[in-house]
Amino acid sequence: MSKKINKLENIVERDLDVIWHPCTQMKDHEKIPLIPIKSGKGVWLEDFDGKKYIDAISSWWVNIFGHSNGYINSKIAQQLKKLEHVLLAGFTHEPAVKLAERLIAMSPAKINKCFFTDNGSSAIDAAMKMSFHFWKNIGYKKKRKFIALSNSYHGETIGSLSVSNIDLYKKTYKSLMKDTIIVPSPDCYNKKESETNKEYTTRMFSFMLDAIKKNHKSVCAVIIEPLVQCAGYMRMYHPIYLKLLRDACDEYDIHLIADEIAVGFGRTGTMFGYEQSKITPDIICLSKGITGGYLTLSTILTSNKIYNAFYDEYTKLNAFLHSHSYTANPLACTAANASLDLFEKKDIIEKNKLKSKYIKDQLMSMNSHNNVGDIRQTGMINAVEMVKDKHKRIPFDWKERRGIKAYKYALENNVLLRPLGNVMYFMPPYVIKKNEIDHVINVMEGAINIATK
Ligand SMILES: *Cc1c(COP(=O)(O)O)cnc(C)c1O
């Protein structure tokens, strides 16, 4: 064993010998090189040859304040000297309490409880179980289904994939899953030219209202990604949808679960996406950016109303007996608290407004490109959709895998961009500087030229 490790000096060879990578057809690595990263600083990643890359996708949307952030590092180092981990059942610790207090203080008045989980998908699973169990505890025995949008993404576990609707990730496993009621997405890419985003989104809500009216007796919750379907090719919709949804959910006794895992922590321009609709979800799922991109952590926030339906004598067996071993890991909670410090101290949400306006202005230079079908932005989420026919918006055949050409070109030019199908997106850590934005936009343009040739 040790002999073999010594023999393989090359980290890429060693990796491919033992590691099965996420979301990857491993055979692709016969042609696409795997990139070993030695270190990171700010928006920059550096490989073992000293080549640097701007992390323009925040390492799958998690990084907020750059890699190896001095402040977050020092906070974790301090915590490490005190306590690395302790179970959260029967015990507690300062970083978790502080984080829960702060997240609740940042939320609408009716959000008063924080239930910790440890990654995005597990937060969704816990939210589904919590909603179902709430209705059961208060005597609604028939509620056991969920409503979700077409093109939605809520994670990879059997539960969270059940409420997702992207064939690429789901189709193969469909027979393993529970039925979800899927309603057409209000995604404004599909609107008529004569319509505003708001008009289109409002019109599309009729499908949701019909589904709610028809199924409310058997439905626990509608689960939705506020404003942007991120894994669903960064498709966007108008905030009016959540307002209409809130009203309908109230009228028909259905929970509204906001999956803020990707859009939370400032991505949409406000701290949380649902704020733009001025609503209070019943359950809010947070992960990804919560720790600034440092450690795995997730949480669901909910109301005392839901909490109180579980609060009872033990023997009634109404408790929420859900747990994960690393629930509210103190190091992860410390990273999250440090990240929130930076949001407060540096007035990030305000500063991002200028950055996103600058990005939008720069991106618009690609508008005249023959193969650019759409340029869209919500806050710090920016996307350019490549199409075969601009006017009829005919997509390129997915089998052509044009995104990979763009990915390779970007890497050659010191930028990590990882398109979703034919959609190039730019979702940087908030510490990105103007000249770095300029570089990314230039490279995006070059990548689109190469990929659409
Ligand atoms: C990434 C993501 C998840 C799943 O989170 P993981 O930590 O990857 O399990 C769920 N919902 C949305 C909207 C996401 O973007």
Tab-separated table of C-alpha atoms and ligand atoms in Angstrom:
chain	number	residue	atom	x	y	z
A	1	MET	CA	0.000	0.000	0.000
A	2	SER	CA	2.570	2.577	1.103
A	3	LYS	CA	4.763	1.487	-1.767
A	4	LYS	CA	2.051	2.369	-4.246
A	5	ILE	CA	1.481	5.791	-2.681
A	6	ASN	CA	5.176	6.573	-2.950
A	7	LYS	CA	5.338	5.483	-6.532
A	8	LEU	CA	2.562	7.781	-7.704
A	9	GLU	CA	4.117	11.152	-7.240
A	10	ASN	CA	1.748	12.883	-9.565
A	11	ILE	CA	-1.294	14.012	-7.605
A	12	VAL	CA	-3.589	13.723	-10.627
A	13	GLU	CA	-2.661	10.088	-11.211
A	14	ARG	CA	-3.010	9.354	-7.522
A	15	ASP	CA	-6.417	11.033	-7.482
A	16	LEU	CA	-7.797	9.180	-10.483
A	17	ASP	CA	-6.586	5.947	-8.932
A	18	VAL	CA	-8.699	6.367	-5.814
A	19	ILE	CA	-11.286	9.152	-6.064
A	20	TRP	CA	-14.699	9.038	-7.706
A	21	HIS	CA	-15.635	12.699	-8.314
A	22	PRO	CA	-19.052	14.321	-7.849
A	23	CYS	CA	-21.289	15.140	-10.805
A	24	THR	CA	-18.668	13.756	-13.194
A	25	GLN	CA	-18.519	11.131	-15.940
A	26	MET	CA	-15.080	9.912	-14.880
A	27	LYS	CA	-14.224	8.888	-18.444
A	28	ASP	CA	-14.227	12.588	-19.357
A	29	HIS	CA	-10.967	12.873	-17.444
A	30	GLU	CA	-9.265	10.909	-20.225
A	31	LYS	CA	-9.605	14.188	-22.159
A	32	ILE	CA	-10.309	16.919	-19.664
A	33	PRO	CA	-7.507	17.390	-17.178
A	34	LEU	CA	-8.223	17.312	-13.482
A	35	ILE	CA	-6.770	20.385	-11.806
A	36	PRO	CA	-5.038	19.965	-8.479
A	37	ILE	CA	-5.247	23.127	-6.408
A	38	LYS	CA	-2.435	23.953	-4.027
A	39	SER	CA	-3.811	27.092	-2.425
A	40	GLY	CA	-6.376	29.862	-2.627
A	41	LYS	CA	-6.378	33.533	-1.721
A	42	GLY	CA	-9.254	35.936	-2.324
A	43	VAL	CA	-10.906	35.126	-5.656
A	44	TRP	CA	-7.744	33.330	-6.847
A	45	LEU	CA	-7.001	29.597	-6.858
A	46	GLU	CA	-3.465	28.435	-7.596
A	47	ASP	CA	-2.440	25.053	-8.990
A	48	PHE	CA	0.815	23.155	-8.484
A	49	ASP	CA	2.408	24.690	-11.549
A	50	GLY	CA	1.817	28.161	-10.148
A	51	LYS	CA	-0.995	28.868	-12.595
A	52	LYS	CA	-3.807	30.976	-11.154
A	53	TYR	CA	-7.546	30.980	-11.777
A	54	ILE	CA	-10.272	33.405	-10.743
A	55	ASP	CA	-12.985	31.405	-8.996
A	56	ALA	CA	-15.831	33.036	-10.942
A	57	ILE	CA	-18.396	30.516	-9.689
A	58	SER	CA	-17.509	30.725	-5.974
A	59	SER	CA	-16.613	27.011	-5.924
A	60	TRP	CA	-20.188	25.874	-6.599
A	61	TRP	CA	-21.731	29.011	-5.127
A	62	VAL	CA	-20.433	28.579	-1.588
A	63	ASN	CA	-17.636	31.105	-1.321
A	64	ILE	CA	-18.599	34.605	-0.248
A	65	PHE	CA	-15.514	36.413	1.081
A	66	GLY	CA	-12.770	34.773	-0.925
A	67	HIS	CA	-10.518	31.829	-0.237
A	68	SER	CA	-8.375	31.754	2.862
A	69	ASN	CA	-9.976	34.875	4.268
A	70	GLY	CA	-7.784	36.232	7.058
A	71	TYR	CA	-10.658	37.129	9.379
A	72	ILE	CA	-12.574	33.871	9.020
A	73	ASN	CA	-9.316	31.921	9.339
A	74	SER	CA	-8.450	33.598	12.625
A	75	LYS	CA	-11.912	33.024	14.087
A	76	ILE	CA	-11.805	29.316	13.222
A	77	ALA	CA	-8.287	29.043	14.640
A	78	GLN	CA	-9.467	30.568	17.942
A	79	GLN	CA	-12.448	28.208	18.122
A	80	LEU	CA	-10.216	25.245	17.321
A	81	LYS	CA	-8.309	25.860	20.538
A	82	LYS	CA	-11.546	25.656	22.533
A	83	LEU	CA	-13.828	23.017	21.053
A	84	GLU	CA	-13.856	21.192	17.728
A	85	HIS	CA	-17.160	19.357	18.093
A	86	VAL	CA	-19.754	18.142	20.527
A	87	LEU	CA	-23.123	16.521	19.899
A	88	LEU	CA	-26.047	18.944	19.888
A	89	ALA	CA	-28.564	16.644	21.616
A	90	GLY	CA	-28.535	17.354	25.335
A	91	PHE	CA	-25.548	19.693	24.840
A	92	THR	CA	-24.965	23.061	23.269
A	93	HIS	CA	-22.199	25.573	22.558
A	94	GLU	CA	-21.700	29.286	22.061
A	95	PRO	CA	-21.120	29.311	18.266
A	96	ALA	CA	-24.442	27.521	17.587
A	97	VAL	CA	-26.463	29.683	19.984
A	98	LYS	CA	-24.951	32.874	18.634
A	99	LEU	CA	-25.550	31.838	15.038
A	100	ALA	CA	-29.167	30.847	15.689
A	101	GLU	CA	-29.817	34.165	17.465
A	102	ARG	CA	-28.342	36.111	14.583
A	103	LEU	CA	-30.143	34.205	11.824
A	104	ILE	CA	-33.447	34.654	13.647
A	105	ALA	CA	-32.760	38.356	14.175
A	106	MET	CA	-32.187	38.707	10.415
A	107	SER	CA	-35.472	36.936	9.614
A	108	PRO	CA	-39.094	38.140	9.636
A	109	ALA	CA	-40.795	38.435	13.058
A	110	LYS	CA	-42.596	35.097	12.844
A	111	ILE	CA	-39.386	33.114	12.380
A	112	ASN	CA	-38.218	32.082	15.851
A	113	LYS	CA	-36.539	28.687	15.742
A	114	CYS	CA	-33.443	27.269	14.108
A	115	PHE	CA	-33.005	23.537	13.435
A	116	PHE	CA	-29.474	22.631	12.337
A	117	THR	CA	-28.618	20.060	9.682
A	118	ASP	CA	-25.341	19.612	7.845
A	119	ASN	CA	-25.656	20.118	4.093
A	120	GLY	CA	-28.203	21.516	1.669
A	121	SER	CA	-29.893	18.278	0.658
A	122	SER	CA	-30.246	17.180	4.270
A	123	ALA	CA	-31.867	20.530	5.116
A	124	ILE	CA	-34.451	19.918	2.389
A	125	ASP	CA	-35.127	16.390	3.619
A	126	ALA	CA	-35.543	17.693	7.175
A	127	ALA	CA	-37.859	20.476	5.994
A	128	MET	CA	-40.031	17.945	4.137
A	129	LYS	CA	-40.228	15.693	7.181
A	130	MET	CA	-40.942	18.640	9.484
A	131	SER	CA	-43.768	19.950	7.322
A	132	PHE	CA	-45.338	16.496	6.939
A	133	HIS	CA	-44.989	15.772	10.646
A	134	PHE	CA	-46.464	19.146	11.633
A	135	TRP	CA	-49.682	18.457	9.739
A	136	LYS	CA	-49.857	14.963	11.216
A	137	ASN	CA	-49.370	16.289	14.748
A	138	ILE	CA	-52.210	18.775	14.400
A	139	GLY	CA	-54.575	16.213	12.928
A	140	TYR	CA	-54.343	16.586	9.136
A	141	LYS	CA	-53.749	12.938	8.339
A	142	LYS	CA	-53.971	13.095	4.544
A	143	LYS	CA	-51.227	15.608	3.828
A	144	ARG	CA	-48.197	13.789	2.432
A	145	LYS	CA	-47.343	15.347	-0.948
A	146	PHE	CA	-45.278	18.297	-2.106
A	147	ILE	CA	-45.637	20.758	-4.951
A	148	ALA	CA	-42.512	21.986	-6.754
A	149	LEU	CA	-41.713	23.881	-9.957
A	150	SER	CA	-40.563	22.425	-13.241
A	151	ASN	CA	-36.794	22.911	-13.702
A	152	SER	CA	-36.321	23.078	-9.923
A	153	TYR	CA	-33.325	21.723	-8.018
A	154	HIS	CA	-33.380	20.950	-4.311
A	155	GLY	CA	-30.562	18.457	-3.861
A	156	GLU	CA	-29.401	14.906	-4.436
A	157	THR	CA	-30.708	12.731	-1.617
A	158	ILE	CA	-33.762	10.616	-2.390
A	159	GLY	CA	-36.035	13.093	-0.605
A	160	SER	CA	-34.629	16.296	-2.045
A	161	LEU	CA	-34.302	14.777	-5.528
A	162	SER	CA	-37.983	13.765	-5.297
A	163	VAL	CA	-38.979	17.422	-5.181
A	164	SER	CA	-36.492	18.395	-7.898
A	165	ASN	CA	-37.306	18.386	-11.586
A	166	ILE	CA	-34.167	18.389	-13.729
A	167	ASP	CA	-34.159	15.201	-15.811
A	168	LEU	CA	-30.373	15.083	-16.033
A	169	TYR	CA	-30.093	14.417	-12.309
A	170	LYS	CA	-33.435	12.756	-11.627
A	171	LYS	CA	-34.716	10.618	-14.478
A	172	THR	CA	-32.565	7.557	-13.802
A	173	TYR	CA	-33.696	7.329	-10.195
A	174	LYS	CA	-37.336	8.241	-10.649
A	175	SER	CA	-38.723	4.852	-9.678
A	176	LEU	CA	-37.014	5.172	-6.288
A	177	MET	CA	-38.880	8.333	-5.452
A	178	LYS	CA	-42.113	9.622	-4.076
A	179	ASP	CA	-44.496	11.497	-6.350
A	180	THR	CA	-44.262	15.257	-6.454
A	181	ILE	CA	-46.780	17.546	-8.104
A	182	ILE	CA	-44.818	19.566	-10.654
A	183	VAL	CA	-46.134	22.946	-11.766
A	184	PRO	CA	-44.730	24.893	-14.771
A	185	SER	CA	-42.006	27.317	-13.681
A	186	PRO	CA	-42.589	31.091	-13.997
A	187	ASP	CA	-39.073	31.323	-15.545
A	188	CYS	CA	-39.144	34.516	-17.623
A	189	TYR	CA	-36.926	33.151	-20.386
A	190	ASN	CA	-40.127	31.790	-21.879
A	191	LYS	CA	-42.164	34.985	-21.774
A	192	LYS	CA	-43.545	36.696	-24.884
A	193	GLU	CA	-41.647	39.745	-26.042
A	194	SER	CA	-44.689	41.931	-25.479
A	195	GLU	CA	-44.985	40.886	-21.824
A	196	THR	CA	-43.141	42.253	-18.798
A	197	ASN	CA	-41.499	39.817	-16.399
A	198	LYS	CA	-44.109	40.690	-13.827
A	199	GLU	CA	-47.008	40.051	-16.196
A	200	TYR	CA	-45.567	36.727	-17.283
A	201	THR	CA	-44.823	35.566	-13.758
A	202	THR	CA	-48.328	36.551	-12.666
A	203	ARG	CA	-49.847	34.696	-15.606
A	204	MET	CA	-47.818	31.577	-14.820
A	205	PHE	CA	-49.084	31.598	-11.247
A	206	SER	CA	-52.468	30.326	-12.463
A	207	PHE	CA	-50.915	26.850	-12.884
A	208	MET	CA	-49.783	26.925	-9.277
A	209	LEU	CA	-53.147	28.126	-8.030
A	210	ASP	CA	-54.912	25.358	-9.951
A	211	ALA	CA	-52.576	22.726	-8.495
A	212	ILE	CA	-53.092	24.072	-4.978
A	213	LYS	CA	-56.879	24.196	-5.333
A	214	LYS	CA	-56.994	20.692	-6.733
A	215	ASN	CA	-54.580	19.031	-4.321
A	216	HIS	CA	-54.523	21.029	-1.084
A	217	LYS	CA	-56.036	18.266	1.011
A	218	SER	CA	-53.093	16.000	0.269
A	219	VAL	CA	-50.334	18.628	0.088
A	220	CYS	CA	-47.989	19.505	2.970
A	221	ALA	CA	-45.971	22.234	1.301
A	222	VAL	CA	-44.878	24.028	-1.827
A	223	ILE	CA	-41.103	24.014	-2.019
A	224	ILE	CA	-39.499	26.719	-4.106
A	225	GLU	CA	-36.181	28.438	-4.912
A	226	PRO	CA	-36.819	32.178	-4.450
A	227	LEU	CA	-36.221	34.256	-7.632
A	228	VAL	CA	-33.520	32.132	-9.305
A	229	GLN	CA	-33.497	28.440	-10.233
A	230	CYS	CA	-29.759	28.173	-9.979
A	231	ALA	CA	-28.979	24.586	-10.957
A	232	GLY	CA	-31.881	24.948	-13.386
A	233	TYR	CA	-29.673	26.976	-15.716
A	234	MET	CA	-29.896	30.201	-13.702
A	235	ARG	CA	-33.438	30.849	-14.849
A	236	MET	CA	-35.106	33.792	-13.109
A	237	TYR	CA	-38.598	35.011	-12.253
A	238	HIS	CA	-40.305	38.067	-10.760
A	239	PRO	CA	-40.784	38.398	-6.962
A	240	ILE	CA	-44.574	38.766	-7.389
A	241	TYR	CA	-44.750	34.977	-7.655
A	242	LEU	CA	-43.801	34.412	-4.033
A	243	LYS	CA	-46.315	36.996	-2.901
A	244	LEU	CA	-49.117	35.236	-4.775
A	245	LEU	CA	-47.865	31.897	-3.520
A	246	ARG	CA	-47.836	33.094	0.087
A	247	ASP	CA	-51.471	34.196	-0.168
A	248	ALA	CA	-52.572	30.908	-1.745
A	249	CYS	CA	-50.654	28.811	0.800
A	250	ASP	CA	-52.336	30.723	3.629
A	251	GLU	CA	-55.742	30.277	2.127
A	252	TYR	CA	-55.368	26.534	1.589
A	253	ASP	CA	-53.346	25.481	4.670
A	254	ILE	CA	-50.125	24.634	2.876
A	255	HIS	CA	-46.585	25.458	4.004
A	256	LEU	CA	-44.282	27.558	1.883
A	257	ILE	CA	-40.744	26.169	2.082
A	258	ALA	CA	-38.161	28.637	0.755
A	259	ASP	CA	-35.034	26.856	-0.483
A	260	GLU	CA	-32.537	29.695	-0.016
A	261	ILE	CA	-29.579	27.304	-0.157
A	262	ALA	CA	-28.135	28.846	-3.328
A	263	VAL	CA	-29.741	32.293	-3.335
A	264	GLY	CA	-29.327	33.156	0.345
A	265	PHE	CA	-26.624	35.391	1.802
A	266	GLY	CA	-26.845	38.196	-0.682
A	267	ARG	CA	-26.789	36.393	-4.011
A	268	THR	CA	-30.029	37.945	-5.272
A	269	GLY	CA	-29.092	41.449	-4.140
A	270	THR	CA	-30.912	41.233	-0.806
A	271	MET	CA	-29.717	39.120	2.103
A	272	PHE	CA	-32.409	36.549	1.311
A	273	GLY	CA	-34.366	36.198	-1.907
A	274	TYR	CA	-37.801	36.028	-0.241
A	275	GLU	CA	-37.260	39.563	1.184
A	276	GLN	CA	-37.909	41.003	-2.279
A	277	SER	CA	-41.452	39.621	-2.128
A	278	LYS	CA	-41.981	40.864	1.444
A	279	ILE	CA	-43.210	37.483	2.632
A	280	THR	CA	-42.500	35.166	5.543
A	281	PRO	CA	-41.948	31.564	4.458
A	282	ASP	CA	-43.007	28.847	6.930
A	283	ILE	CA	-39.665	27.098	6.600
A	284	ILE	CA	-36.418	28.590	5.266
A	285	CYS	CA	-33.532	26.304	4.233
A	286	LEU	CA	-30.016	27.765	4.330
A	287	SER	CA	-26.624	26.269	3.429
A	288	LYS	CA	-23.884	26.885	0.801
A	289	GLY	CA	-22.839	30.505	1.551
A	290	ILE	CA	-23.768	30.218	5.227
A	291	THR	CA	-20.180	29.467	6.306
A	292	GLY	CA	-18.655	31.810	3.747
A	293	GLY	CA	-17.768	28.654	1.825
A	294	TYR	CA	-15.573	27.148	4.525
A	295	LEU	CA	-17.321	24.193	6.095
A	296	THR	CA	-20.395	22.105	5.643
A	297	LEU	CA	-23.421	23.371	7.544
A	298	SER	CA	-27.093	23.939	6.931
A	299	THR	CA	-30.071	25.034	8.903
A	300	ILE	CA	-33.788	25.343	8.621
A	301	LEU	CA	-35.514	28.293	10.209
A	302	THR	CA	-39.145	28.111	11.202
A	303	SER	CA	-41.898	29.551	13.371
A	304	ASN	CA	-42.964	28.913	16.936
A	305	LYS	CA	-46.265	27.800	15.457
A	306	ILE	CA	-44.568	24.813	13.797
A	307	TYR	CA	-42.228	24.236	16.746
A	308	ASN	CA	-45.101	24.180	19.250
A	309	ALA	CA	-46.904	21.413	17.357
A	310	PHE	CA	-44.009	19.097	18.308
A	311	TYR	CA	-43.704	20.279	21.917
A	312	ASP	CA	-45.411	17.670	24.081
A	313	GLU	CA	-44.981	14.827	26.549
A	314	TYR	CA	-42.320	12.433	25.205
A	315	THR	CA	-44.652	9.427	25.335
A	316	LYS	CA	-47.022	11.036	22.845
A	317	LEU	CA	-44.181	10.564	20.323
A	318	ASN	CA	-44.740	13.904	18.651
A	319	ALA	CA	-41.100	15.001	18.795
A	320	PHE	CA	-39.006	15.651	15.696
A	321	LEU	CA	-36.506	12.830	16.153
A	322	HIS	CA	-34.308	13.887	13.246
A	323	SER	CA	-30.549	14.252	13.621
A	324	HIS	CA	-27.177	14.286	11.896
A	325	SER	CA	-23.941	13.377	13.646
A	326	TYR	CA	-22.222	16.665	12.867
A	327	THR	CA	-25.274	18.851	13.572
A	328	ALA	CA	-24.167	22.469	14.170
A	329	ASN	CA	-20.464	21.672	14.183
A	330	PRO	CA	-18.799	24.427	16.265
A	331	LEU	CA	-16.106	25.166	13.678
A	332	ALA	CA	-18.724	25.503	10.939
A	333	CYS	CA	-20.908	27.723	13.162
A	334	THR	CA	-17.842	29.853	13.933
A	335	ALA	CA	-17.129	30.283	10.225
A	336	ALA	CA	-20.789	31.261	9.745
A	337	ASN	CA	-20.616	33.823	12.556
A	338	ALA	CA	-17.408	35.259	11.107
A	339	SER	CA	-19.044	35.500	7.693
A	340	LEU	CA	-22.010	37.366	9.217
A	341	ASP	CA	-19.550	39.720	10.965
A	342	LEU	CA	-18.101	40.571	7.564
A	343	PHE	CA	-21.556	41.217	6.079
A	344	GLU	CA	-22.237	43.675	8.917
A	345	LYS	CA	-18.860	45.375	9.145
A	346	LYS	CA	-18.329	45.850	5.449
A	347	ASP	CA	-21.832	46.818	4.381
A	348	ILE	CA	-21.687	44.120	1.719
A	349	ILE	CA	-25.277	44.216	0.468
A	350	GLU	CA	-25.011	47.926	-0.349
A	351	LYS	CA	-21.589	47.602	-1.966
A	352	ASN	CA	-22.765	44.670	-4.071
A	353	LYS	CA	-25.416	46.882	-5.668
A	354	LEU	CA	-22.689	48.889	-7.366
A	355	LYS	CA	-20.802	45.740	-8.326
A	356	SER	CA	-23.828	44.069	-9.855
A	357	LYS	CA	-24.693	47.194	-11.832
A	358	TYR	CA	-21.136	47.320	-13.138
A	359	ILE	CA	-21.254	43.632	-14.099
A	360	LYS	CA	-24.581	44.070	-15.893
A	361	ASP	CA	-23.285	47.035	-17.902
A	362	GLN	CA	-20.223	45.062	-18.971
A	363	LEU	CA	-22.207	41.942	-19.824
A	364	MET	CA	-24.545	43.878	-22.096
A	365	SER	CA	-21.671	44.259	-24.564
A	366	MET	CA	-22.385	40.637	-25.530
A	367	ASN	CA	-26.014	41.357	-26.368
A	368	SER	CA	-25.391	41.719	-30.082
A	369	HIS	CA	-23.591	38.367	-30.356
A	370	ASN	CA	-25.358	36.081	-32.828
A	371	ASN	CA	-25.441	33.158	-30.441
A	372	VAL	CA	-26.392	34.965	-27.280
A	373	GLY	CA	-30.074	34.305	-26.627
A	374	ASP	CA	-30.403	35.979	-23.268
A	375	ILE	CA	-28.407	37.942	-20.715
A	376	ARG	CA	-29.939	37.948	-17.265
A	377	GLN	CA	-29.071	39.102	-13.817
A	378	THR	CA	-30.561	38.993	-10.338
A	379	GLY	CA	-28.262	40.705	-7.852
A	380	MET	CA	-24.877	38.978	-7.991
A	381	ILE	CA	-26.098	36.101	-10.173
A	382	ASN	CA	-25.302	36.702	-13.839
A	383	ALA	CA	-25.974	34.411	-16.780
A	384	VAL	CA	-25.529	34.384	-20.528
A	385	GLU	CA	-27.482	31.780	-22.480
A	386	MET	CA	-25.881	30.511	-25.676
A	387	VAL	CA	-28.303	29.534	-28.448
A	388	LYS	CA	-28.080	28.150	-31.956
A	389	ASP	CA	-30.624	30.627	-33.334
A	390	LYS	CA	-30.889	33.958	-31.615
A	391	HIS	CA	-34.260	35.053	-32.958
A	392	LYS	CA	-36.107	31.768	-32.653
A	393	ARG	CA	-34.143	30.951	-29.495
A	394	ILE	CA	-33.353	27.444	-30.728
A	395	PRO	CA	-30.968	25.793	-28.272
A	396	PHE	CA	-27.768	24.012	-29.251
A	397	ASP	CA	-28.050	20.223	-29.059
A	398	TRP	CA	-26.853	19.230	-25.563
A	399	LYS	CA	-24.866	16.354	-27.068
A	400	GLU	CA	-22.504	18.867	-28.658
A	401	ARG	CA	-21.346	19.767	-25.147
A	402	ARG	CA	-20.385	23.303	-26.101
A	403	GLY	CA	-20.117	24.287	-22.459
A	404	ILE	CA	-16.973	22.164	-22.158
A	405	LYS	CA	-15.269	24.204	-24.875
A	406	ALA	CA	-16.088	27.339	-22.937
A	407	TYR	CA	-14.847	25.753	-19.710
A	408	LYS	CA	-11.512	24.773	-21.289
A	409	TYR	CA	-10.995	28.157	-22.911
A	410	ALA	CA	-11.695	29.928	-19.620
A	411	LEU	CA	-9.197	27.751	-17.753
A	412	GLU	CA	-6.532	28.475	-20.353
A	413	ASN	CA	-7.212	32.137	-19.652
A	414	ASN	CA	-7.050	31.927	-15.872
A	415	VAL	CA	-10.741	31.811	-15.056
A	416	LEU	CA	-12.832	29.025	-13.543
A	417	LEU	CA	-16.208	29.141	-15.306
A	418	ARG	CA	-18.232	25.954	-15.316
A	419	PRO	CA	-21.255	26.394	-17.601
A	420	LEU	CA	-24.547	24.654	-16.897
A	421	GLY	CA	-25.297	23.154	-20.306
A	422	ASN	CA	-25.322	26.116	-22.685
A	423	VAL	CA	-25.528	28.702	-19.936
A	424	MET	CA	-22.391	30.561	-18.904
A	425	TYR	CA	-22.819	32.089	-15.506
A	426	PHE	CA	-20.778	34.386	-13.342
A	427	MET	CA	-21.418	34.187	-9.584
A	428	PRO	CA	-18.264	35.455	-7.891
A	429	PRO	CA	-17.152	35.836	-4.284
A	430	TYR	CA	-18.129	39.348	-3.196
A	431	VAL	CA	-14.506	40.380	-2.715
A	432	ILE	CA	-13.926	40.408	-6.474
A	433	LYS	CA	-12.314	43.633	-7.706
A	434	LYS	CA	-13.156	45.712	-10.743
A	435	ASN	CA	-10.150	44.649	-12.810
A	436	GLU	CA	-10.907	41.009	-11.962
A	437	ILE	CA	-14.524	41.463	-13.089
A	438	ASP	CA	-13.206	42.963	-16.352
A	439	HIS	CA	-10.968	39.957	-16.885
A	440	VAL	CA	-13.785	37.473	-16.261
A	441	ILE	CA	-16.110	39.291	-18.667
A	442	ASN	CA	-13.451	39.371	-21.392
A	443	VAL	CA	-12.856	35.665	-20.931
A	444	MET	CA	-16.593	34.922	-20.952
A	445	GLU	CA	-16.842	36.700	-24.262
A	446	GLY	CA	-13.913	34.754	-25.702
A	447	ALA	CA	-15.316	31.515	-24.341
A	448	ILE	CA	-18.686	32.171	-25.941
A	449	ASN	CA	-16.993	32.880	-29.289
A	450	ILE	CA	-15.116	29.568	-29.112
A	451	ALA	CA	-18.053	27.535	-27.841
A	452	THR	CA	-20.559	28.776	-30.421
A	453	LYS	CA	-18.282	28.432	-33.453
B	1	LIG	C1	-26.924	23.088	-3.891
B	1	LIG	C2	-28.384	23.141	-3.633
B	1	LIG	C3	-29.019	22.215	-2.787
B	1	LIG	C4	-28.292	21.043	-2.205
B	1	LIG	O1	-27.267	21.404	-1.339
B	1	LIG	P1	-26.039	20.384	-1.102
B	1	LIG	O2	-25.287	20.985	0.019
B	1	LIG	O3	-25.265	20.355	-2.375
B	1	LIG	O4	-26.638	19.067	-0.755
B	1	LIG	C5	-30.358	22.377	-2.551
B	1	LIG	N1	-31.057	23.391	-3.082
B	1	LIG	C6	-30.488	24.309	-3.884
B	1	LIG	C7	-31.314	25.431	-4.412
B	1	LIG	C8	-29.139	24.198	-4.210
B	1	LIG	O5	-28.581	25.066	-5.064
